[in-house]
Each structure stands twice: as C-alpha cells, then as structure tokens.
Amino acid sequence: MKTNKILVSAFAFSLAFASFTSCSSDSGSSLPPIGGYNNSDEVAASSQKAYWPLDGNGKEEVSNTSPTSTVATTYVDGIKGQAASFNYGYMAYPAITALNTTSGSASISVWVKVSNNKANPAAVSTTSPIFSLTRTGEAFGNLNLMAETHGLTTSDSIQMKGVFRIKKPDGTEFGGDAVNMIKQEAWMDATHTWAANKIGGQWAHVVYVYDGPTATNRIYVNGVKISNSAWEVRNGGDPFPLNHFLPTRPVIGALETVVNGTNLDTWNAALKGQVDELRVYDKTLTTAEIGALYGLGLEGR
C-alpha cells in the first residue's frame, strides 16, 4: 500500500511539472513584460487598423485581406517568424475599409532590412518604398514610408523618409515630409538635427508618425527619433488633421505609379529588401509605445 502511495505522488508531481513547463513556454507568457506589454499585439491594440505579419503569406490579418497583385516576392526568416523578401517587387491590395478614414493622426510601424542601392557616386539611386496608402494616378499617396540613398555610397548608410498628403476641404492637397539627415551639412543651423542611421543590410525597426493636432510628423529608428527637428512641424504647429484622398489602397514595396505602370521617374522603383511585422495605427504612437514595439520585436514577441 505504501509503495502505491509513493507511485501516485510521483505521478501527480510529474503532471504538475509538465503543466508548469508547458505554461512557461506558451507564447512567452512567462517572460517579463517590456514597457508593460507581453507582446506587440498588445501595444495600442484598440488603435491598430491593419497588421501584416508576413509570415509566409501577404494576408492583412485585421480585415483578412489578401493582395490582388504580388510581384517578385518570396519569404525568408524574419524578425518574427517569416518576412516578405522583395527583389524589386511589391504586394498591392484592394481598398481596406478601416484604412479609408482616419482620426486625424496615424502611425506606421515596421521592421525592414534594406541596403544602400547606389554602387558609386555617379550611379542613379532609386528609392526603396516600404509602404504607401495610395492616391489614384499619383506617385505619393496619403501616407508613405521609404528608404533613400541619394548621394550616399557607403553600404550601411540609409536615409529614412516619411511623406504625407492631406486632402483639404476645397479638394487641394497639403503635404510635407519627415526626413533624417545622416550628417551635418554646412547650411544647417542649430535648429537642425541629424543621425547617421547606419542600418544598411540589417533588421531595423522604423516608425513614422503624423500628429494631426500639432501638424507634426516624425521618424524613429530602433526606438530613437532620427528625423530632422527643423522639418518636423508643419502648418506653423496649428492643427491639420489627416483627411485621405479616396479611393486609397495599401501597397507594400512600391509607390502607386510603379504599380499602375505609368512611372517615368528613374528614381522610382519597387523595393529590393525585406519587410516584416507591418502595422498601421489610427493614432500617434507615444515614445513609450514605440520603444515597447522595438524591444518586443527584438525578442520575437
């Protein structure tokens, strides 16, 4: 009888230990929170309007929307699971209802791996489009995020740029951009800031925000603001909420005129690079939320 009791106790302990180890490995639930969040899905969750995990397919998960056109796109190991790899390719989508309207502010969060595409000083450099919320017949859509190289020739130097276009009440546009200067130029005074941003050929977390109440747009890389401070504020800092030109549809890896075949600009080409964990929010992400997304992404969460 005593032997049976010992066996039963040992069996119960084994079950309890198995249950504990199973819970410990469940989606990182036992890992300490970063910025108060257990995973990236929790960050600004109520304001997330679109999410592309790019884990082996191009489906946008919130609306369950697949691309209508996929060009030169494969899948490789990413920052979390798999990532989309573009060889001068893109994925174009139909209109997604949640992206048609806006509260007046927006944020784009994405992990990217791009390299400087200018091989020598005399070469023509092309942009590396990451995401565009398009306008019919126009290269730049309502919201756009891209990497650029211009006169840079070192392989690790990447200049990031975010572009917005707002439809005014009279139907005309109000536009602007946020750009990171990678070095101090002779003409830059104390109002300007710069960041070398040597992220070429490696995964980096990029966030572009537009804040309607202050008409301000900024760019962050790996949790740090890198956009030129002198060019962040528009409209004198007075409110200018986002209002989209419609119809609009999302494209990953290209601008609208490349997708519709009307592009005549040598600088405008589809993306050669990799994209992962693309999210669009209907708010201005805070620096704390941006830092959390970066930290969680590094841990595959």
Tab-separated table of N, CA and C in Angstrom, residues 127-247:
chain	number	residue	atom	x	y	z
A	127	THR	N	14.692	54.963	-54.926
A	127	THR	CA	14.102	54.888	-53.593
A	127	THR	C	13.762	53.442	-53.255
A	128	SER	N	13.629	53.182	-51.975
A	128	SER	CA	13.235	51.850	-51.510
A	128	SER	C	11.902	51.983	-50.786
A	129	PRO	N	10.777	51.915	-51.515
A	129	PRO	CA	9.461	52.106	-50.883
A	129	PRO	C	9.142	50.954	-49.940
A	130	ILE	N	8.627	51.291	-48.778
A	130	ILE	CA	8.253	50.276	-47.791
A	130	ILE	C	6.734	50.138	-47.726
A	131	PHE	N	6.027	51.266	-47.603
A	131	PHE	CA	4.565	51.218	-47.516
A	131	PHE	C	3.984	52.495	-48.090
A	132	SER	N	2.873	52.347	-48.813
A	132	SER	CA	2.143	53.506	-49.325
A	132	SER	C	0.651	53.255	-49.233
A	133	LEU	N	-0.062	54.264	-48.744
A	133	LEU	CA	-1.517	54.271	-48.784
A	133	LEU	C	-1.864	55.203	-49.943
A	134	THR	N	-2.183	54.635	-51.090
A	134	THR	CA	-2.066	55.311	-52.381
A	134	THR	C	-3.124	56.378	-52.666
A	135	ARG	N	-2.792	57.180	-53.703
A	135	ARG	CA	-3.744	58.077	-54.349
A	135	ARG	C	-3.752	57.725	-55.828
A	136	THR	N	-4.901	57.697	-56.448
A	136	THR	CA	-5.031	57.316	-57.854
A	136	THR	C	-4.212	58.233	-58.753
A	137	GLY	N	-3.316	57.629	-59.533
A	137	GLY	CA	-2.559	58.377	-60.523
A	137	GLY	C	-1.411	59.200	-59.978
A	138	GLU	N	-1.172	59.173	-58.662
A	138	GLU	CA	-0.106	59.959	-58.052
A	138	GLU	C	0.968	59.035	-57.478
A	139	ALA	N	2.224	59.451	-57.608
A	139	ALA	CA	3.302	58.629	-57.056
A	139	ALA	C	3.179	58.527	-55.539
A	140	PHE	N	3.067	59.685	-54.860
A	140	PHE	CA	2.962	59.677	-53.410
A	140	PHE	C	1.514	59.637	-52.971
A	141	GLY	N	1.215	58.671	-52.092
A	141	GLY	CA	-0.141	58.512	-51.602
A	141	GLY	C	-0.414	59.357	-50.378
A	142	ASN	N	-1.494	59.024	-49.678
A	142	ASN	CA	-1.866	59.753	-48.470
A	142	ASN	C	-0.786	59.636	-47.386
A	143	LEU	N	-0.259	58.430	-47.218
A	143	LEU	CA	0.844	58.175	-46.288
A	143	LEU	C	1.873	57.304	-46.995
A	144	ASN	N	3.141	57.603	-46.806
A	144	ASN	CA	4.198	56.871	-47.490
A	144	ASN	C	5.421	56.771	-46.584
A	145	LEU	N	6.084	55.625	-46.620
A	145	LEU	CA	7.318	55.427	-45.869
A	145	LEU	C	8.328	54.761	-46.786
A	146	MET	N	9.555	55.295	-46.811
A	146	MET	CA	10.559	54.753	-47.724
A	146	MET	C	11.966	54.982	-47.186
A	147	ALA	N	12.917	54.269	-47.781
A	147	ALA	CA	14.332	54.498	-47.529
A	147	ALA	C	14.927	55.101	-48.790
A	148	GLU	N	15.905	56.001	-48.606
A	148	GLU	CA	16.550	56.653	-49.743
A	148	GLU	C	18.055	56.665	-49.551
A	149	THR	N	18.798	56.868	-50.659
A	149	THR	CA	20.250	56.895	-50.571
A	149	THR	C	20.853	58.167	-51.151
A	150	HIS	N	20.248	58.750	-52.172
A	150	HIS	CA	20.736	59.998	-52.759
A	150	HIS	C	22.234	59.905	-53.046
A	151	GLY	N	23.037	60.823	-52.483
A	151	GLY	CA	24.461	60.850	-52.773
A	151	GLY	C	25.296	59.924	-51.911
A	152	LEU	N	24.669	59.132	-51.086
A	152	LEU	CA	25.416	58.252	-50.185
A	152	LEU	C	25.964	57.053	-50.936
A	153	THR	N	27.146	56.635	-50.578
A	153	THR	CA	27.724	55.485	-51.265
A	153	THR	C	28.206	54.393	-50.323
A	154	THR	N	28.218	54.622	-49.018
A	154	THR	CA	28.592	53.554	-48.101
A	154	THR	C	27.412	52.607	-47.926
A	155	SER	N	27.693	51.324	-47.867
A	155	SER	CA	26.632	50.325	-47.930
A	155	SER	C	25.711	50.342	-46.714
A	156	ASP	N	26.183	50.894	-45.586
A	156	ASP	CA	25.353	50.854	-44.386
A	156	ASP	C	24.591	52.150	-44.132
A	157	SER	N	24.725	53.137	-44.978
A	157	SER	CA	24.051	54.422	-44.775
A	157	SER	C	22.674	54.421	-45.422
A	158	ILE	N	21.654	54.646	-44.614
A	158	ILE	CA	20.283	54.658	-45.109
A	158	ILE	C	19.577	55.913	-44.607
A	159	GLN	N	18.978	56.667	-45.512
A	159	GLN	CA	18.190	57.836	-45.132
A	159	GLN	C	16.711	57.451	-45.169
A	160	MET	N	16.013	57.673	-44.064
A	160	MET	CA	14.594	57.344	-43.987
A	160	MET	C	13.752	58.587	-44.280
A	161	LYS	N	12.590	58.352	-44.901
A	161	LYS	CA	11.710	59.461	-45.273
A	161	LYS	C	10.257	59.033	-45.143
A	162	GLY	N	9.452	59.889	-44.523
A	162	GLY	CA	8.008	59.696	-44.463
A	162	GLY	C	7.329	60.865	-45.156
A	163	VAL	N	6.291	60.585	-45.930
A	163	VAL	CA	5.597	61.615	-46.711
A	163	VAL	C	4.102	61.539	-46.437
A	164	PHE	N	3.459	62.697	-46.233
A	164	PHE	CA	2.007	62.729	-46.074
A	164	PHE	C	1.383	63.674	-47.091
A	165	ARG	N	0.155	63.367	-47.466
A	165	ARG	CA	-0.654	64.215	-48.343
A	165	ARG	C	-2.054	64.281	-47.746
A	166	ILE	N	-2.522	65.490	-47.432
A	166	ILE	CA	-3.832	65.681	-46.814
A	166	ILE	C	-4.781	66.348	-47.802
A	167	LYS	N	-5.976	65.836	-47.895
A	167	LYS	CA	-6.999	66.453	-48.749
A	167	LYS	C	-7.670	67.586	-47.985
A	168	LYS	N	-7.508	68.797	-48.487
A	168	LYS	CA	-8.111	69.970	-47.855
A	168	LYS	C	-9.597	70.051	-48.226
A	169	PRO	N	-10.375	70.847	-47.486
A	169	PRO	CA	-11.817	70.956	-47.773
A	169	PRO	C	-12.137	71.351	-49.210
A	170	ASP	N	-11.243	72.124	-49.857
A	170	ASP	CA	-11.505	72.537	-51.242
A	170	ASP	C	-11.009	71.516	-52.257
A	171	GLY	N	-10.514	70.361	-51.778
A	171	GLY	CA	-10.073	69.295	-52.668
A	171	GLY	C	-8.608	69.348	-53.039
A	172	THR	N	-7.921	70.448	-52.707
A	172	THR	CA	-6.493	70.525	-52.967
A	172	THR	C	-5.728	69.811	-51.862
A	173	GLU	N	-4.406	69.728	-52.025
A	173	GLU	CA	-3.627	68.970	-51.062
A	173	GLU	C	-2.757	69.860	-50.183
A	174	PHE	N	-2.484	69.366	-48.984
A	174	PHE	CA	-1.499	69.937	-48.074
A	174	PHE	C	-0.532	68.812	-47.771
A	175	GLY	N	0.740	69.016	-48.097
A	175	GLY	CA	1.682	67.909	-47.942
A	175	GLY	C	2.967	68.299	-47.265
A	176	GLY	N	3.714	67.298	-46.910
A	176	GLY	CA	5.004	67.505	-46.287
A	176	GLY	C	5.697	66.186	-46.042
A	177	ASP	N	6.836	66.243	-45.395
A	177	ASP	CA	7.569	65.011	-45.120
A	177	ASP	C	8.437	65.167	-43.886
A	178	ALA	N	8.930	64.038	-43.411
A	178	ALA	CA	9.922	63.975	-42.349
A	178	ALA	C	11.106	63.195	-42.896
A	179	VAL	N	12.293	63.749	-42.733
A	179	VAL	CA	13.498	63.142	-43.299
A	179	VAL	C	14.598	63.131	-42.250
A	180	ASN	N	15.392	62.062	-42.233
A	180	ASN	CA	16.559	62.112	-41.373
A	180	ASN	C	17.787	62.495	-42.208
A	181	MET	N	18.479	63.535	-41.774
A	181	MET	CA	19.758	63.907	-42.374
A	181	MET	C	20.825	63.044	-41.724
A	182	ILE	N	21.669	62.394	-42.525
A	182	ILE	CA	22.619	61.456	-41.931
A	182	ILE	C	23.919	62.120	-41.493
A	183	LYS	N	24.084	63.400	-41.843
A	183	LYS	CA	25.260	64.131	-41.366
A	183	LYS	C	24.934	65.619	-41.343
A	184	GLN	N	25.742	66.390	-40.634
A	184	GLN	CA	25.545	67.831	-40.575
A	184	GLN	C	26.104	68.462	-41.847
A	185	GLU	N	25.238	69.202	-42.552
A	185	GLU	CA	25.647	69.922	-43.749
A	185	GLU	C	26.042	71.348	-43.365
A	186	ALA	N	26.816	72.000	-44.222
A	186	ALA	CA	27.312	73.342	-43.918
A	186	ALA	C	26.198	74.352	-43.709
A	187	TRP	N	25.062	74.140	-44.375
A	187	TRP	CA	23.963	75.108	-44.305
A	187	TRP	C	23.053	74.893	-43.096
A	188	MET	N	23.260	73.846	-42.319
A	188	MET	CA	22.374	73.514	-41.198
A	188	MET	C	22.738	74.308	-39.959
A	189	ASP	N	21.737	75.031	-39.411
A	189	ASP	CA	21.973	75.772	-38.169
A	189	ASP	C	21.568	74.916	-36.970
A	190	ALA	N	21.488	75.555	-35.792
A	190	ALA	CA	21.246	74.821	-34.549
A	190	ALA	C	19.847	74.223	-34.454
A	191	THR	N	18.936	74.616	-35.360
A	191	THR	CA	17.581	74.052	-35.328
A	191	THR	C	17.521	72.674	-35.976
A	192	HIS	N	18.560	72.299	-36.689
A	192	HIS	CA	18.592	71.032	-37.422
A	192	HIS	C	19.251	69.933	-36.594
A	193	THR	N	18.794	68.718	-36.806
A	193	THR	CA	19.413	67.556	-36.166
A	193	THR	C	19.702	66.502	-37.218
A	194	TRP	N	20.595	65.584	-36.914
A	194	TRP	CA	20.972	64.556	-37.881
A	194	TRP	C	21.287	63.259	-37.158
A	195	ALA	N	21.238	62.156	-37.901
A	195	ALA	CA	21.521	60.831	-37.337
A	195	ALA	C	22.120	59.971	-38.443
A	196	ALA	N	23.269	59.391	-38.199
A	196	ALA	CA	23.980	58.625	-39.236
A	196	ALA	C	23.145	57.473	-39.778
A	197	ASN	N	22.357	56.839	-38.916
A	197	ASN	CA	21.439	55.771	-39.318
A	197	ASN	C	22.104	54.689	-40.168
A	198	LYS	N	23.129	54.084	-39.634
A	198	LYS	CA	23.866	53.041	-40.363
A	198	LYS	C	23.198	51.679	-40.142
A	199	ILE	N	22.065	51.501	-40.795
A	199	ILE	CA	21.275	50.282	-40.626
A	199	ILE	C	21.263	49.424	-41.884
A	200	GLY	N	22.068	49.774	-42.881
A	200	GLY	CA	22.044	49.037	-44.141
A	200	GLY	C	22.366	47.571	-43.968
A	201	GLY	N	21.543	46.717	-44.575
A	201	GLY	CA	21.786	45.289	-44.565
A	201	GLY	C	21.468	44.598	-43.265
A	202	GLN	N	20.771	45.279	-42.341
A	202	GLN	CA	20.407	44.645	-41.075
A	202	GLN	C	18.973	45.025	-40.710
A	203	TRP	N	18.340	44.202	-39.894
A	203	TRP	CA	16.972	44.485	-39.479
A	203	TRP	C	16.933	45.730	-38.596
A	204	ALA	N	15.963	46.589	-38.864
A	204	ALA	CA	15.776	47.800	-38.070
A	204	ALA	C	14.285	48.057	-37.915
A	205	HIS	N	13.904	48.593	-36.758
A	205	HIS	CA	12.503	48.930	-36.510
A	205	HIS	C	12.289	50.400	-36.849
A	206	VAL	N	11.350	50.667	-37.761
A	206	VAL	CA	11.098	52.021	-38.248
A	206	VAL	C	9.652	52.403	-37.937
A	207	VAL	N	9.464	53.601	-37.400
A	207	VAL	CA	8.126	54.124	-37.119
A	207	VAL	C	8.000	55.522	-37.713
A	208	TYR	N	6.915	55.755	-38.440
A	208	TYR	CA	6.592	57.086	-38.971
A	208	TYR	C	5.258	57.505	-38.370
A	209	VAL	N	5.235	58.689	-37.745
A	209	VAL	CA	4.011	59.171	-37.120
A	209	VAL	C	3.615	60.520	-37.704
A	210	TYR	N	2.305	60.721	-37.850
A	210	TYR	CA	1.760	62.043	-38.187
A	210	TYR	C	0.747	62.398	-37.102
A	211	ASP	N	0.969	63.548	-36.458
A	211	ASP	CA	0.121	64.001	-35.371
A	211	ASP	C	-0.735	65.176	-35.838
A	212	GLY	N	-2.044	64.931	-36.038
A	212	GLY	CA	-2.949	65.950	-36.559
A	212	GLY	C	-3.071	67.197	-35.711
A	213	PRO	N	-3.231	67.089	-34.382
A	213	PRO	CA	-3.416	68.275	-33.548
A	213	PRO	C	-2.263	69.271	-33.596
A	214	THR	N	-1.054	68.797	-33.931
A	214	THR	CA	0.097	69.698	-33.995
A	214	THR	C	0.715	69.756	-35.395
A	215	ALA	N	0.102	69.089	-36.369
A	215	ALA	CA	0.625	69.034	-37.743
A	215	ALA	C	2.125	68.702	-37.734
A	216	THR	N	2.465	67.672	-36.989
A	216	THR	CA	3.864	67.280	-36.824
A	216	THR	C	4.062	65.851	-37.307
A	217	ASN	N	5.155	65.623	-38.057
A	217	ASN	CA	5.494	64.245	-38.429
A	217	ASN	C	6.938	63.959	-38.066
A	218	ARG	N	7.166	62.702	-37.619
A	218	ARG	CA	8.477	62.315	-37.109
A	218	ARG	C	8.798	60.879	-37.534
A	219	ILE	N	10.095	60.570	-37.547
A	219	ILE	CA	10.569	59.220	-37.857
A	219	ILE	C	11.443	58.720	-36.711
A	220	TYR	N	11.217	57.461	-36.333
A	220	TYR	CA	12.004	56.798	-35.291
A	220	TYR	C	12.635	55.539	-35.880
A	221	VAL	N	13.873	55.267	-35.507
A	221	VAL	CA	14.532	54.014	-35.876
A	221	VAL	C	15.101	53.385	-34.616
A	222	ASN	N	14.734	52.128	-34.394
A	222	ASN	CA	15.177	51.371	-33.213
A	222	ASN	C	14.899	52.145	-31.922
A	223	GLY	N	13.703	52.724	-31.860
A	223	GLY	CA	13.242	53.393	-30.656
A	223	GLY	C	13.724	54.811	-30.459
A	224	VAL	N	14.540	55.331	-31.382
A	224	VAL	CA	15.123	56.667	-31.235
A	224	VAL	C	14.643	57.577	-32.362
A	225	LYS	N	14.244	58.807	-32.030
A	225	LYS	CA	13.811	59.755	-33.054
A	225	LYS	C	15.016	60.200	-33.875
A	226	ILE	N	14.929	60.074	-35.208
A	226	ILE	CA	16.056	60.427	-36.063
A	226	ILE	C	15.707	61.514	-37.074
A	227	SER	N	14.448	61.918	-37.173
A	227	SER	CA	14.081	62.918	-38.177
A	227	SER	C	14.656	64.278	-37.832
A	228	ASN	N	14.925	65.063	-38.859
A	228	ASN	CA	15.461	66.412	-38.699
A	228	ASN	C	14.420	67.284	-38.002
A	229	SER	N	14.728	67.739	-36.799
A	229	SER	CA	13.767	68.503	-35.999
A	229	SER	C	13.262	69.750	-36.719
A	230	ALA	N	14.094	70.353	-37.542
A	230	ALA	CA	13.722	71.597	-38.221
A	230	ALA	C	12.624	71.378	-39.258
A	231	TRP	N	12.422	70.134	-39.672
A	231	TRP	CA	11.440	69.855	-40.723
A	231	TRP	C	10.247	69.041	-40.235
A	232	GLU	N	10.099	68.885	-38.946
A	232	GLU	CA	9.031	68.024	-38.423
A	232	GLU	C	7.680	68.738	-38.324
A	233	VAL	N	7.675	70.016	-38.002
A	233	VAL	CA	6.436	70.752	-37.736
A	233	VAL	C	5.935	71.430	-39.004
A	234	ARG	N	4.660	71.238	-39.311
A	234	ARG	CA	4.035	71.854	-40.485
A	234	ARG	C	2.871	72.734	-40.039
A	235	ASN	N	2.417	73.584	-40.943
A	235	ASN	CA	1.261	74.448	-40.670
A	235	ASN	C	1.483	75.338	-39.443
A	236	GLY	N	2.750	75.668	-39.172
A	236	GLY	CA	3.057	76.506	-38.031
A	236	GLY	C	2.755	75.856	-36.700
A	237	GLY	N	2.530	74.550	-36.703
A	237	GLY	CA	2.179	73.830	-35.485
A	237	GLY	C	0.699	73.854	-35.171
A	238	ASP	N	-0.096	74.557	-35.990
A	238	ASP	CA	-1.544	74.568	-35.799
A	238	ASP	C	-2.140	73.247	-36.281
A	239	PRO	N	-3.298	72.867	-35.771
A	239	PRO	CA	-3.895	71.572	-36.158
A	239	PRO	C	-4.093	71.452	-37.666
A	240	PHE	N	-3.818	70.265	-38.179
A	240	PHE	CA	-4.125	69.942	-39.571
A	240	PHE	C	-4.324	68.424	-39.651
A	241	PRO	N	-5.536	67.969	-39.339
A	241	PRO	CA	-5.777	66.516	-39.282
A	241	PRO	C	-5.722	65.860	-40.651
A	242	LEU	N	-5.285	64.615	-40.654
A	242	LEU	CA	-5.272	63.821	-41.880
A	242	LEU	C	-6.682	63.682	-42.442
A	243	ASN	N	-6.795	63.787	-43.748
A	243	ASN	CA	-8.031	63.502	-44.459
A	243	ASN	C	-7.612	62.888	-45.785
A	244	HIS	N	-7.986	61.639	-46.036
A	244	HIS	CA	-7.463	60.902	-47.177
A	244	HIS	C	-8.154	61.253	-48.493
A	245	PHE	N	-7.341	61.238	-49.556
A	245	PHE	CA	-7.891	61.209	-50.904
A	245	PHE	C	-8.387	59.785	-51.153
A	246	LEU	N	-9.592	59.648	-51.669
A	246	LEU	CA	-10.170	58.337	-51.950
A	246	LEU	C	-10.428	58.180	-53.448
A	247	PRO	N	-10.348	56.958	-53.986
A	247	PRO	CA	-10.076	55.709	-53.272
A	247	PRO	C	-8.600	55.598	-52.891
